[in-house]
Tab-separated table of C-alpha atoms in Angstrom:
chain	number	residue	atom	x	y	z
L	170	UNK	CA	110.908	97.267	16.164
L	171	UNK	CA	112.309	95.215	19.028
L	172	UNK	CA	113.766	98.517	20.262
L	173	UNK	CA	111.028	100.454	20.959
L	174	UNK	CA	109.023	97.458	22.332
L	175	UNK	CA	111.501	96.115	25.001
L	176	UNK	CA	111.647	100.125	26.326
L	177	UNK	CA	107.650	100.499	26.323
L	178	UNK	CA	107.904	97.068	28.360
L	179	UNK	CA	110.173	99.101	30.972
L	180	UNK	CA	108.149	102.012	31.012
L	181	UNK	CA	105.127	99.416	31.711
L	182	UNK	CA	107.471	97.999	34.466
L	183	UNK	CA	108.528	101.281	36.029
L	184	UNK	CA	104.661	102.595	36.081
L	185	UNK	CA	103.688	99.268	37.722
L	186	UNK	CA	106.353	99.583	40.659
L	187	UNK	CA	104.988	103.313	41.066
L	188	UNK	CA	101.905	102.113	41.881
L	189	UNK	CA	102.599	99.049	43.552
L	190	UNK	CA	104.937	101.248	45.964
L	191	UNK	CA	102.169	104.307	46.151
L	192	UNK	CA	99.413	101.621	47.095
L	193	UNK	CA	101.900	99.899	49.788
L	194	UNK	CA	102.489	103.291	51.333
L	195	UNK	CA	98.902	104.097	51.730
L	196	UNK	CA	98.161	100.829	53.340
L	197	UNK	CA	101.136	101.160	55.874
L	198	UNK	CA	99.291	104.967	56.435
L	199	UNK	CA	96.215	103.021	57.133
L	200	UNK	CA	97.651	100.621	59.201
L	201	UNK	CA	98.956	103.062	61.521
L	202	UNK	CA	95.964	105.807	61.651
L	203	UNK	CA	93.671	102.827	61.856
L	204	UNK	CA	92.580	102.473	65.880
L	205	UNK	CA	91.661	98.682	64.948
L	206	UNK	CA	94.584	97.877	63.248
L	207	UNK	CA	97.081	100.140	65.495
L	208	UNK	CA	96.097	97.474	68.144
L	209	UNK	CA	96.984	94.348	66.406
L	210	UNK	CA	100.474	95.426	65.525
L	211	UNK	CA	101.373	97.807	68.739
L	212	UNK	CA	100.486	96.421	72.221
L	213	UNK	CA	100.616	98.519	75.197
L	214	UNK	CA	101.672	97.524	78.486
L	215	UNK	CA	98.640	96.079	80.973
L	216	UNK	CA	99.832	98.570	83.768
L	217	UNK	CA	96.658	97.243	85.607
L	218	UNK	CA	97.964	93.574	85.203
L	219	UNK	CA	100.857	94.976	87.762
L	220	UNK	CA	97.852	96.518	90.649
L	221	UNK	CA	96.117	93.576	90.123
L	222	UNK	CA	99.132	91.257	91.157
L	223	UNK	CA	99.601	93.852	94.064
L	224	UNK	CA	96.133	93.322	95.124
L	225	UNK	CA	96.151	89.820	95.375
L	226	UNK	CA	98.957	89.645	98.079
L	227	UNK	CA	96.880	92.280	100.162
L	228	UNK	CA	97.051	91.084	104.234
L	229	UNK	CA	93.891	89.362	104.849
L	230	UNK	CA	91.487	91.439	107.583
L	231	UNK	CA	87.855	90.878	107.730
L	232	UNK	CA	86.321	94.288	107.976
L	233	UNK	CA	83.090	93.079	107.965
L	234	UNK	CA	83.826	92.179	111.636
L	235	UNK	CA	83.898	96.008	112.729
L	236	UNK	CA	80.354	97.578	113.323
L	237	UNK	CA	81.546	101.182	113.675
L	238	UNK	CA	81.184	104.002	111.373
L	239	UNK	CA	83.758	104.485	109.502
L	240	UNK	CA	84.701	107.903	106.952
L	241	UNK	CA	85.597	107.154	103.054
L	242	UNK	CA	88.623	108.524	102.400
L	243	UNK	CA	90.243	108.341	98.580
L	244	UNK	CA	93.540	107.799	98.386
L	245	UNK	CA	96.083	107.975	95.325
L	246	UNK	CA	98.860	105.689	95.290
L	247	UNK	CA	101.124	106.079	93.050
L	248	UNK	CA	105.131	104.396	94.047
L	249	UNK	CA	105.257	100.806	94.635
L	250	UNK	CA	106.427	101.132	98.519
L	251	UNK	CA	103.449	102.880	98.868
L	252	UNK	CA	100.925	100.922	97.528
L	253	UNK	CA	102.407	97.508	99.079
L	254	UNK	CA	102.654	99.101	102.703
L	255	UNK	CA	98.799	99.496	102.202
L	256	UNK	CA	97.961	96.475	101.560
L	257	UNK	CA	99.637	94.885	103.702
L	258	UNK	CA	99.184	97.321	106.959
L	259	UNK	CA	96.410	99.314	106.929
L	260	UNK	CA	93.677	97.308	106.995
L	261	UNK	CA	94.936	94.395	109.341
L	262	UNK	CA	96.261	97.511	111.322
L	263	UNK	CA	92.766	99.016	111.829
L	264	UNK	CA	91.653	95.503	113.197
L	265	UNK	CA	94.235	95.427	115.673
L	266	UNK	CA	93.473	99.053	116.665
L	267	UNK	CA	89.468	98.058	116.421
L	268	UNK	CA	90.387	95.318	118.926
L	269	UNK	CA	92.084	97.511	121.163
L	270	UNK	CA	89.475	100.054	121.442
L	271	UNK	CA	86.067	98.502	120.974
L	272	UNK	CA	86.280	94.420	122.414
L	273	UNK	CA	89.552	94.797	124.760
L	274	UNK	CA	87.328	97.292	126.925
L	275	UNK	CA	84.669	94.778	127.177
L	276	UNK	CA	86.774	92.589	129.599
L	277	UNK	CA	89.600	94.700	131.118
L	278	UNK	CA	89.152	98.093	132.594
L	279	UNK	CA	88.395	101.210	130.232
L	280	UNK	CA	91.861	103.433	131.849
L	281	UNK	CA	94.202	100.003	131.497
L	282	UNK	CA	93.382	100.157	127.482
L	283	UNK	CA	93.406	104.188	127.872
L	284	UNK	CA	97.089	103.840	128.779
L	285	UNK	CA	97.488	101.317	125.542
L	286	UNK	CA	95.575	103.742	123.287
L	287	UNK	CA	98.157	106.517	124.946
L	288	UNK	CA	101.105	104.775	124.130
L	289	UNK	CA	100.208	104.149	120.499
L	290	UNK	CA	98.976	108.117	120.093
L	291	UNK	CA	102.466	109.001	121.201
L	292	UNK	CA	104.525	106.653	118.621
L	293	UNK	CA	101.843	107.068	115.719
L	294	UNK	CA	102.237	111.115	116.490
L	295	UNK	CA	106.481	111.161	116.433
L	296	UNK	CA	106.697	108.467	113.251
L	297	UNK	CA	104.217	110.934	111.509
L	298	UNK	CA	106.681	114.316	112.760
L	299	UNK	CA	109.716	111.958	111.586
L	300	UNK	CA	107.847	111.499	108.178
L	301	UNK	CA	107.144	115.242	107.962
L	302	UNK	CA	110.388	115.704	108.710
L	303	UNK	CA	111.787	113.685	106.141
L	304	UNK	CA	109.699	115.909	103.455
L	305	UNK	CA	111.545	118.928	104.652
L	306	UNK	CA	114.527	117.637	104.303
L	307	UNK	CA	113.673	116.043	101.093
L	308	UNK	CA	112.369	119.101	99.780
L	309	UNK	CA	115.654	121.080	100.400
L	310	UNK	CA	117.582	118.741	99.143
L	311	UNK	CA	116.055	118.452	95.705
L	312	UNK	CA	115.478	122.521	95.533
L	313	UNK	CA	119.906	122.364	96.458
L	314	UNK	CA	120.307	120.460	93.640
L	315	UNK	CA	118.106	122.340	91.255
L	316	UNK	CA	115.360	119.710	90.631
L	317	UNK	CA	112.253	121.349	89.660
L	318	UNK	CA	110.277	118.216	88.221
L	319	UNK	CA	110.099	114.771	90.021
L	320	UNK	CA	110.521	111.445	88.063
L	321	UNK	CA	107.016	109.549	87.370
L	322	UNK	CA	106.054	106.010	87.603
L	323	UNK	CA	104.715	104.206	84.001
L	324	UNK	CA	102.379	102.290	85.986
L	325	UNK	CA	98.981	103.667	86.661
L	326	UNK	CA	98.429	104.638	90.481
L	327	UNK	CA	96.440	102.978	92.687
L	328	UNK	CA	93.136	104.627	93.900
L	329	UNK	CA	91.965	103.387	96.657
L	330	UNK	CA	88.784	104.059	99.084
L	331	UNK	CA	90.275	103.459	102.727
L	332	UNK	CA	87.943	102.856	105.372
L	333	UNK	CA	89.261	104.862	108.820
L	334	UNK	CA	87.173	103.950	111.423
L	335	UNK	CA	89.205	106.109	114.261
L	336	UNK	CA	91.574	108.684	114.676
L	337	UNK	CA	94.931	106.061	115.013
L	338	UNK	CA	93.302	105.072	111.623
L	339	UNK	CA	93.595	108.281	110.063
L	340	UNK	CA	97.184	108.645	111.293
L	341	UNK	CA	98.404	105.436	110.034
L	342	UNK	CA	96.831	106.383	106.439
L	343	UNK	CA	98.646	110.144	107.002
L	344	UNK	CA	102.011	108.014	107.143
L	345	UNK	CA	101.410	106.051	103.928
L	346	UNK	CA	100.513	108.408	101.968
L	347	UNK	CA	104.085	110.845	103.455
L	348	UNK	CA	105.669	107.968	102.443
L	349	UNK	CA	104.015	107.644	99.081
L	350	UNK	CA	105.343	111.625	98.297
L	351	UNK	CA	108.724	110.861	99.397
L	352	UNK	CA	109.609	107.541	97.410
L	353	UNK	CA	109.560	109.428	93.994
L	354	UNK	CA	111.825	112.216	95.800
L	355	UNK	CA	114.356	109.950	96.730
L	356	UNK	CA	114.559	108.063	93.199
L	357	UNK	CA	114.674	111.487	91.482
L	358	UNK	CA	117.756	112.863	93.681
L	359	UNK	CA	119.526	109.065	92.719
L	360	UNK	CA	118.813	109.804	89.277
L	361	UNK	CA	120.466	113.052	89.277
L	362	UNK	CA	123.257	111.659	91.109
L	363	UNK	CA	122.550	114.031	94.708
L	364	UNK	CA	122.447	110.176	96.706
L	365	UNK	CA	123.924	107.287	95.971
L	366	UNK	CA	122.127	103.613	94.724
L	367	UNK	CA	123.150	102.513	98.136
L	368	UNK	CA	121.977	105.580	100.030
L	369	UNK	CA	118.745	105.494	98.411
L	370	UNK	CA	117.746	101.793	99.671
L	371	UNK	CA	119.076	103.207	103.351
L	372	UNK	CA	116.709	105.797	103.257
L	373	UNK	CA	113.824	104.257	101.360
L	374	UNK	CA	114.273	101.365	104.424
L	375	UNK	CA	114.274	104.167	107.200
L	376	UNK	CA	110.997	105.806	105.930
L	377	UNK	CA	108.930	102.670	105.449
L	378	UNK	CA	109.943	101.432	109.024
L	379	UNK	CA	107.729	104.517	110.246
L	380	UNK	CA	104.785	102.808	109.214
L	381	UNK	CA	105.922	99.118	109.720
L	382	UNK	CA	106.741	100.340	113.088
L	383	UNK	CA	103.715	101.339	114.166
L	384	UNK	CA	101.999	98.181	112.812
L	385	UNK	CA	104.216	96.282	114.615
L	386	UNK	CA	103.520	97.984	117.816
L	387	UNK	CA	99.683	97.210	117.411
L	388	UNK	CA	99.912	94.042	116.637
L	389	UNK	CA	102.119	93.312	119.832
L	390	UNK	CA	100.081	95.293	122.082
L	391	UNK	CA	97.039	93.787	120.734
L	392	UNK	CA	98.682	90.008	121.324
L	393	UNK	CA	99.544	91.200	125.110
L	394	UNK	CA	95.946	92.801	125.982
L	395	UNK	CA	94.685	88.697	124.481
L	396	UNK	CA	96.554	87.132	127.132
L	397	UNK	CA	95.386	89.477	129.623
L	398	UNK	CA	91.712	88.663	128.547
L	399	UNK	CA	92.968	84.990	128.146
L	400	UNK	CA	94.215	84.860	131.600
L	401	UNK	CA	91.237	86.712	133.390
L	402	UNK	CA	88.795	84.550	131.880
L	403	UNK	CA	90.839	81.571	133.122
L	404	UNK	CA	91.037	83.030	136.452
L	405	UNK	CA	88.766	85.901	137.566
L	406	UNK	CA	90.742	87.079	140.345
L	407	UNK	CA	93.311	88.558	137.514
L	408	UNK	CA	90.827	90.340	135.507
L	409	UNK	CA	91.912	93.395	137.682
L	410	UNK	CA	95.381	92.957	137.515
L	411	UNK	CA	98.366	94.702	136.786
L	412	UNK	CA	99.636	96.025	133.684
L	413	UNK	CA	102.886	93.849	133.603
L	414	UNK	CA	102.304	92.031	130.430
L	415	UNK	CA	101.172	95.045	128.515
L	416	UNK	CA	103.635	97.343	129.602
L	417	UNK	CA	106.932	94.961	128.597
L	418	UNK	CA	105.707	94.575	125.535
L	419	UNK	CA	105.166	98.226	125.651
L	420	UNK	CA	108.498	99.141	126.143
L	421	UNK	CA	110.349	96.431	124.327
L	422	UNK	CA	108.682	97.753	121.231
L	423	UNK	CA	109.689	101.400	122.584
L	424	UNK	CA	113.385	99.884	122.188
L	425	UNK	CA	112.845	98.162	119.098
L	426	UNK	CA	111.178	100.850	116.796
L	427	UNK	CA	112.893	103.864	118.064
L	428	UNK	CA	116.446	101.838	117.561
């Protein structure tokens, strides 16, 4: 009798790890087709978290300031280098250029900031034919090494409404965004070996200067036209007078962008 009794207690045993095993399975099944539960055992990445920490270092500029129109544009950013030469240049760029255009002519005279606004049209217009440029060239170069699909960034784009309120505006966003389709261009041909890791940060430097450049240049000739306005109001006999101060700074940025 103690036979049959100690093999019905494995068959009791066996049936019991059956089910204990089926019911486990069907609760793992649950686990992972549950929405609710999927949550509390996988978390995904906050790729907001990293635009938010991107927004908070955006360059202070007080657009509330400017009283002109301006168009709504929508913009989608989508490479780092992009995004951060945004934030920090566009908008503090516009009040430089809003400067410029709108309060300089209110104390020196309208064909002294002409020749500013000039100046600027010309750089802004060859740093956007340089970007351009640099898409050609891109472009060839990734169809000469057979790359049909760029690499893609895990972290969500940045979409942006960008305020242009005049046609230097409009240019300055044009550059941004060129330089916004080259960056994943450039990573790609490093990842498929057609540049170098060091060649790559040369050009990815080179591209962004365009639009650094051309903040710079603002921000300068913006500085010089203050003094002039500084000075004149100091002494009225100067309101009228010459160019100098504008047009060193004028070419001294000539030699220090185009370098």
């Amino acid at each position: 009798m103690k036979a049959p009794q100690v093999l019905a207690g494995f068959l009791v045993a066996a049936a019991f790890s059956r089910a204990h095993d089926s019911r486990y399975k069907a609760r793992m099944e649950a686990i992972v087709n549950s929405p609710t539960e999927a949550r509390l055992t996988i978390k995904a990445a906050d790729h907001g978290a990293t635009n938010r920490k991107l927004l908070a270092r955006q360059a202070a500029a007080d657009l509330t300031r400017i009283e002109s129109a301006s168009r709504k544009i929508s913009i989608h950013l989508s490479s780092p280098e992009g995004k951060r030469l945004y934030l920090r240049c566009f908008d503090i760029t516009q009040m430089n250029l809003h400067f410029i255009a709108v309060f300089a002519r209110m104390k020196l005279p309208g064909e002294d900031v002409d020749k500013v606004e000039q100046e600027l049209r010309q750089l802004f217009d060859s740093r956007l034919a340089r970007l351009n440029q640099s898409l050609v060239d891109m472009e060839a170069k990734c169809q000469a090494n057979g790359i049909l699909n760029l690499a893609t960034y895990d972290v969500e784009p940045m979409l942006m409404e960008a305020k242009v309120y005049s046609t230097l505006g409009r240019l300055l966003l044009e550059m941004i965004e060129k330089v916004d389709q080259l960056m994943p261009m450039l990573e790609t041909l490093c990842i498929d070996e057609a540049i170098t890791s060091s060649q790559l940060n040369v050009e990815k430097s080179r591209i962004k200067k365009n639009v650094r450049g051309a903040a710079s240049a603002t921000r300068m000739l913006r500085m010089a036209l203050e003094k002039r306005i500084t000075a004149s109001d100091t002494v009225p006999s100067q309101r009228f007078g010459d160019l100098s101060s504008t047009k060193h700074a004028i070419i001294s940025l000539g030699g220090t962008i185009t370098a």
